[in-house]
Amino acid sequence: MTERKRGADILSAEMDGLLACVHCGFCLDACPTYTRLGHEADSPRGRLHLMRAVAEDRLDAASPAFGTHIDRCLGCRACEPVCPSGVQYGWLLERARAASAAATGIRRSTRLLLRVFGSPVLARLAGLGGRLARPVAGLLARWLPARLGSARFALAMLAGTRPWRRLRHATAAPERAPEPDHFDARALAPPETHAAQGAATGLRVGLLTGCVQEGLYARVNRATEAVLRAHGCEIVSVPAQRCCGALHAHAGELAGARALARANVAAFEAAGVERIVVNAAGCGAVMKEYAEQLAHDPAWAARAERVTGRVRDLFELLVELGPRVGAPLHLRYTYDAPCHLHHAQGITRAPLDVLSAVPGLEHIPLARAEECCGGAGTYGLLHPELGGRILRDKVAAVVATGADVVVTPNPGCMMQIGAGLVLHGHAMPVLHPVELLAESYRRLEE
């Protein structure tokens, strides 16, 4: 079978989804690449038109006209909530990238990255190397010449993962952070869960520790475990878990993504957990799609569907349980909404509602908080010019809030925004919102 035929077959199998697009244009203003470039082929409907041309064998999947514009997409899925036809753009984009990969191959740097994250041993070694280099990464990023832009940015991303040591003692001056009016977070939960505040719920949960999360943000996983215990959850170890497969799926390496999905289905199934908790937006989005990924695999379809039904974003679960009210933490924070939480999973309020359980926290709204930061997995490294343009807009909006910290519940977004702040000389820390929650609960126990 020729490469062109393989690419066409991958997309022709998705013809029903492609035909759902009526080219109405509602997606245009939501698309970060279209609003920056103004090119129809760099809009969701333009890319869907290219996908359909490949599916109908009118365009070669190996052609630059296809590969360039498909590769230039962030995959942020901001087009999905505004689409009146319900086009599953993220799903179709991954198939388009698989078609392109079948025709031209996956670039070497991406293949290497997928190999690292596909191997637990290599992922741990990469995390260790990153932690060792982190203390000097920021200095090196500012010292390297501009012509080494990709290396500078990679180092800045690494520098952006550093913990904020001052959090344990952080408190804003009273005049800067008056305690806002906020609802009683326990009202989010049904009455029977109120009695569980501080008591055992008996809920057995398994935590997806993740590759980047455990490698560079282990503190976020430890904070997540502390918060889950504060809500009475029993945390079950799942040592056989693997990378979630998100980067593989986004790159069009669907066979690898499905292999990792099977491994995780088996691991969490064997653990016997009632909920699978994910504190990384991109990982949660792909795990909630395991059932669709394995729907045509008779040996795994039903198992994947059962496991998928147990997956919860951390803040989604905390809203279900009813967030425990914490000790005062006088800080002003601004919140950036990760694309794969806000758009892909449709979770738009849960992190903000849960943080409302912390007295003294003041939320400073972020302009266009739901727009992509330009990270999108490896996008910021592979598309430094366009990704950097989108990032500059995000950093400017973050700095304009005057907040003490910016929080975002996804490691890729934390690294991207952190890199932007480092390179632009801003000292504002980037945290996962669970870090604020865990610190509030720690103070409650003092």
XYZ file of C-alpha atoms in Angstrom:
446
model
C 0.000 0.000 0.000
C 1.385 3.425 -0.945
C 1.900 6.178 1.610
C -0.721 8.282 -0.174
C -3.243 5.445 0.057
C -2.550 4.858 3.758
C -3.073 8.546 4.517
C -6.314 8.658 2.543
C -7.631 5.507 4.226
C -7.034 6.885 7.731
C -9.125 9.963 6.984
C -11.745 8.330 4.766
C -12.708 6.204 7.794
C -13.638 9.498 9.507
C -15.783 10.841 6.667
C -18.946 11.151 8.793
C -17.084 13.398 11.209
C -15.597 15.466 8.399
C -18.982 15.957 6.759
C -20.397 17.345 10.005
C -18.549 20.625 9.359
C -20.833 23.080 7.534
C -18.081 25.733 7.205
C -20.139 28.312 9.103
C -17.087 30.152 10.446
C -18.026 30.213 14.142
C -14.638 28.645 14.837
C -12.583 31.429 13.265
C -12.481 33.892 16.159
C -11.789 31.068 18.622
C -8.716 29.809 16.742
C -5.379 31.264 17.970
C -3.550 30.513 14.720
C -6.232 32.018 12.480
C -6.531 35.180 14.559
C -2.743 35.677 14.305
C -2.192 34.630 10.690
C -5.543 35.374 9.036
C -5.074 32.424 6.660
C -8.107 30.257 5.919
C -5.988 27.100 5.797
C -4.860 27.865 9.350
C -8.427 27.848 10.676
C -10.335 24.777 11.879
C -12.728 24.778 8.939
C -9.817 25.254 6.526
C -7.959 22.309 8.011
C -11.123 20.183 7.895
C -11.413 21.069 4.209
C -7.854 19.814 3.677
C -8.613 16.620 5.619
C -11.650 15.961 3.441
C -9.576 16.518 0.296
C -7.120 13.855 1.467
C -9.963 11.496 2.424
C -11.459 11.889 -1.061
C -8.039 11.353 -2.669
C -8.000 14.866 -4.150
C -4.916 15.858 -2.148
C -1.786 13.909 -1.302
C -1.254 13.473 2.455
C 2.459 13.990 1.777
C 1.930 17.409 0.206
C 3.224 20.552 1.973
C -0.244 22.063 1.522
C -1.549 19.440 3.930
C 1.358 18.830 6.291
C 2.222 22.483 6.945
C -1.239 23.603 7.994
C -2.048 20.459 9.993
C 1.284 20.720 11.819
C 0.715 24.425 12.524
C -2.466 23.694 14.518
C -2.070 23.963 18.287
C -4.669 21.284 18.927
C -6.173 23.513 21.622
C -9.734 22.491 20.641
C -11.113 25.975 21.325
C -13.196 25.476 18.175
C -15.186 22.594 19.678
C -17.315 24.482 22.256
C -18.346 27.109 19.683
C -19.149 24.643 16.886
C -22.934 24.389 16.335
C -22.460 21.089 14.483
C -20.518 19.398 17.278
C -17.500 18.551 15.119
C -14.975 16.467 17.091
C -12.067 18.469 15.800
C -9.448 17.177 18.247
C -10.173 13.571 17.292
C -10.020 14.401 13.565
C -6.794 16.379 13.970
C -5.052 13.372 15.505
C -6.174 11.236 12.546
C -4.958 13.915 10.152
C -1.555 13.860 11.817
C -1.551 10.072 11.614
C -2.256 10.382 7.882
C 0.593 12.865 7.501
C 2.904 10.628 9.533
C 2.000 7.641 7.358
C 2.936 9.634 4.271
C 6.048 11.513 5.411
C 7.024 10.088 8.793
C 7.270 11.795 12.189
C 10.104 14.307 12.615
C 13.161 12.911 14.375
C 12.960 15.163 17.436
C 9.346 14.148 18.049
C 10.158 10.459 17.643
C 12.913 10.807 20.238
C 10.571 12.556 22.669
C 7.904 9.880 22.229
C 10.488 7.174 22.807
C 11.573 8.816 26.071
C 8.044 9.187 27.430
C 7.052 5.748 26.188
C 9.735 4.190 28.402
C 9.364 4.456 32.207
C 13.150 4.142 32.647
C 14.021 6.836 30.097
C 11.302 9.130 31.451
C 12.707 8.822 34.985
C 16.240 9.526 33.728
C 15.021 12.569 31.783
C 13.252 13.859 34.886
C 16.382 13.367 36.987
C 18.511 15.194 34.435
C 16.023 18.045 34.339
C 16.010 18.408 38.116
C 19.826 18.456 38.223
C 20.024 21.123 35.516
C 17.170 23.245 36.857
C 19.195 25.409 39.309
C 21.262 26.928 36.466
C 18.718 26.691 33.638
C 17.349 30.206 34.073
C 20.810 31.788 34.035
C 21.816 29.826 30.940
C 18.572 30.718 29.163
C 19.287 34.410 29.590
C 22.988 34.019 28.726
C 22.691 32.056 25.461
C 22.594 34.123 22.247
C 19.285 34.702 20.465
C 20.327 32.511 17.519
C 20.065 29.515 19.861
C 16.394 30.261 20.400
C 15.159 26.677 20.819
C 17.841 25.843 23.373
C 17.178 29.097 25.266
C 13.469 28.348 25.377
C 13.953 24.742 26.499
C 16.155 25.954 29.362
C 13.630 28.644 30.270
C 10.898 25.984 30.374
C 13.051 23.958 32.742
C 13.713 27.025 34.900
C 9.977 27.655 35.021
C 9.420 24.341 36.837
C 11.238 25.453 39.979
C 9.202 25.388 43.197
C 8.198 28.626 44.913
C 9.978 28.295 48.229
C 8.178 31.290 49.691
C 4.732 29.666 49.470
C 4.980 28.201 52.970
C 5.488 31.682 54.413
C 3.687 33.714 51.773
C 1.096 36.222 52.825
C 0.104 39.465 51.166
C -0.301 42.717 53.074
C -3.925 43.083 54.295
C -4.504 46.198 52.220
C -3.465 44.307 49.083
C -5.523 41.212 49.673
C -8.794 41.868 51.437
C -10.719 38.713 52.050
C -13.193 38.416 49.181
C -16.809 37.475 49.460
C -17.008 33.802 48.593
C -19.542 31.063 48.943
C -19.368 28.260 51.474
C -17.654 25.603 49.373
C -19.467 22.863 51.276
C -22.681 24.016 49.626
C -21.369 22.502 46.402
C -21.816 19.032 47.829
C -25.015 17.166 48.671
C -25.914 17.237 52.403
C -24.676 13.761 53.127
C -21.097 14.714 52.206
C -20.949 17.630 54.652
C -20.373 15.236 57.516
C -17.410 13.849 55.628
C -15.417 17.085 55.979
C -12.245 15.855 57.615
C -13.658 12.332 57.969
C -13.040 9.203 55.915
C -15.082 8.871 52.732
C -13.764 5.401 52.041
C -13.261 6.317 48.363
C -10.406 4.296 46.847
C -8.553 6.403 44.310
C -5.556 5.865 42.081
C -3.467 8.851 40.981
C -2.000 9.116 37.506
C 1.469 10.320 38.486
C 2.433 11.190 34.917
C 5.786 11.596 33.171
C 6.541 15.329 33.302
C 4.427 15.714 36.433
C 6.383 13.201 38.502
C 9.689 14.016 36.837
C 9.649 17.810 37.270
C 6.583 18.543 39.407
C 6.687 15.795 42.031
C 5.620 18.450 44.532
C 2.300 18.739 42.664
C 1.680 15.003 43.031
C 2.549 15.131 46.737
C 0.204 18.128 47.180
C -2.509 16.208 45.327
C -2.106 13.227 47.640
C -2.276 15.483 50.707
C -5.479 17.114 49.453
C -7.081 13.773 48.633
C -6.254 12.483 52.115
C -7.703 15.660 53.611
C -10.947 14.679 51.886
C -10.829 11.198 53.370
C -9.759 9.328 50.231
C -7.700 6.147 50.358
C -4.862 6.451 47.832
C -3.977 3.165 46.154
C -0.554 2.731 44.569
C -0.632 1.846 40.856
C 3.006 0.968 40.066
C 2.269 -0.564 36.648
C 0.878 2.675 35.182
C 2.550 4.208 32.130
C 2.593 7.495 30.229
C -0.984 8.467 29.363
C -0.191 8.580 25.609
C -1.332 12.157 25.017
C 1.833 13.243 23.219
C 1.710 10.122 21.048
C -1.907 10.780 20.073
C -1.269 14.463 19.359
C 1.683 13.548 17.120
C -0.389 11.044 15.136
C 1.442 8.017 16.557
C -1.845 6.264 17.220
C -0.449 2.734 17.590
C 1.785 3.897 20.437
C -1.070 5.826 22.029
C -3.293 2.736 21.975
C -0.536 0.543 23.435
C -0.136 2.944 26.356
C -3.910 3.113 26.773
C -4.076 -0.679 27.081
C -1.270 -0.678 29.647
C -3.037 1.918 31.784
C -6.421 0.232 31.481
C -4.863 -2.988 32.774
C -2.932 -1.211 35.556
C -5.833 0.782 37.003
C -8.220 -2.122 36.498
C -5.930 -4.376 38.559
C -5.677 -1.734 41.291
C -9.422 -1.960 41.896
C -9.868 1.782 42.358
C -13.213 3.556 42.280
C -11.809 6.757 40.784
C -8.731 7.527 38.699
C -7.567 11.022 39.631
C -5.640 13.114 37.122
C -4.069 16.463 37.988
C -2.794 17.229 34.452
C -5.373 18.535 31.987
C -3.812 16.991 28.882
C -3.498 13.576 30.505
C -7.075 13.667 31.780
C -8.444 14.544 28.345
C -6.739 11.630 26.617
C -7.619 9.142 29.373
C -11.269 10.097 29.013
C -10.931 9.072 25.349
C -9.485 5.593 25.991
C -12.870 4.015 25.291
C -13.010 5.705 21.877
C -9.401 4.840 21.096
C -9.988 1.151 21.808
C -13.600 0.939 20.635
C -12.684 -1.341 17.705
C -10.506 -3.673 19.764
C -12.777 -6.551 20.896
C -10.421 -7.608 23.677
C -10.196 -4.135 25.208
C -13.278 -2.114 24.284
C -15.462 -3.010 27.284
C -12.526 -2.832 29.712
C -11.508 0.581 28.407
C -15.064 1.870 28.726
C -15.232 0.824 32.384
C -11.902 2.443 33.212
C -12.699 5.606 31.262
C -15.857 6.015 33.335
C -13.735 6.216 36.499
C -11.405 8.999 35.292
C -11.853 12.342 37.052
C -9.901 15.555 36.925
C -8.743 16.369 40.454
C -10.960 19.441 40.769
C -13.887 17.656 39.185
C -13.626 15.061 41.961
C -13.220 17.664 44.708
C -16.425 19.383 43.580
C -18.171 15.983 43.715
C -16.909 15.426 47.271
C -17.502 18.996 48.418
C -14.268 20.956 48.972
C -13.025 21.147 52.537
C -12.683 24.731 53.799
C -9.050 25.540 54.515
C -7.030 27.973 56.621
C -6.549 31.558 55.404
C -3.979 32.139 52.681
C -3.703 35.817 51.793
C -2.561 35.877 48.198
C -3.795 37.339 44.948
C -3.836 34.759 42.165
C -4.768 34.761 38.504
C -5.936 31.603 36.770
C -5.014 30.382 33.288
C -7.416 27.764 31.922
C -5.611 24.841 30.227
C -7.101 24.077 26.821
C -7.548 20.376 27.527
C -9.432 21.123 30.735
C -11.550 24.054 29.544
C -12.267 23.044 25.937
C -11.638 19.298 25.739
C -13.137 18.249 29.090
C -15.585 21.133 29.496
C -14.384 21.802 33.070
C -14.491 25.574 33.295
C -15.346 26.471 36.899
C -14.222 23.611 39.149
C -10.680 24.855 39.969
C -11.979 28.350 40.780
C -14.848 26.983 42.846
C -12.509 24.747 44.848
C -10.052 27.596 45.488
C -12.977 29.569 46.863
C -12.761 27.205 49.843
C -9.559 28.996 50.877
C -10.279 32.173 52.892
C -8.123 35.129 51.933
C -7.367 34.068 48.363
C -8.300 36.803 45.902
C -8.925 35.838 42.299
C -7.772 38.431 39.748
C -9.450 37.608 36.395
C -7.078 37.006 33.488
C -7.966 38.484 30.096
C -8.641 35.678 27.571
C -7.840 33.096 30.250
C -9.295 30.352 28.043
C -6.956 31.057 25.097
C -3.988 28.747 24.512
C -0.619 29.810 25.940
C 1.211 28.471 22.869
C 2.662 25.431 24.632
C 0.431 22.665 23.253
C 2.774 19.806 24.130
C 5.899 20.341 22.035
C 4.429 23.182 19.939
C 6.323 25.951 21.736
C 9.622 24.267 20.841
C 8.738 23.218 17.288
C 7.046 26.481 16.301
C 9.057 29.095 18.229
C 7.913 32.075 16.146
C 4.150 31.522 16.197
C 4.174 29.812 19.591
C 6.275 32.668 20.947
C 3.847 35.223 19.553
C 0.929 33.545 21.305
C 2.986 33.199 24.505
C 3.919 36.895 24.528
C 0.221 37.792 24.534
C -0.380 35.393 27.428
C 2.552 36.680 29.489
C 1.465 40.284 28.925
C -2.033 39.429 30.164
C -0.668 37.581 33.210
C 1.664 40.413 34.208
C -1.097 43.003 33.699
C -3.163 41.381 36.473
C -0.604 42.383 39.125
C -1.288 39.069 40.877
C 1.154 37.465 43.308
C 1.030 34.113 41.498
C -0.433 32.581 38.357
C -1.967 29.108 38.664
C -2.800 26.623 35.932
C -3.556 22.887 36.363
C -1.410 21.418 33.582
C 2.376 20.858 33.569
C 2.795 21.872 29.920
C 1.055 25.204 30.551
C 3.078 25.723 33.732
C 6.311 25.206 31.794
C 5.253 27.392 28.862
C 4.045 30.345 30.931
C 6.967 29.899 33.313
C 9.406 30.089 30.368
C 7.746 33.246 29.089
C 8.006 34.909 32.481
C 11.679 33.877 32.850
C 12.667 35.175 29.403
C 10.813 38.445 29.928
C 12.444 39.000 33.326
C 9.357 38.597 35.512
C 9.622 36.924 38.921
C 5.969 35.884 39.235
C 5.806 32.174 40.194
C 3.690 29.663 38.270
C 1.917 27.109 40.480
C -0.591 24.324 40.170
C -3.768 25.372 42.031
C -3.570 22.254 44.194
C -0.386 23.706 45.725
C -2.397 26.587 47.167
C -5.034 24.197 48.447
C -2.474 21.887 50.058
C -0.735 24.816 51.779
C -4.068 26.016 53.139
C -4.804 22.562 54.578
C -1.272 22.296 55.999
C -1.828 25.539 57.907
C -5.131 24.182 59.146
C -3.271 21.318 60.822
C -0.688 23.562 62.531
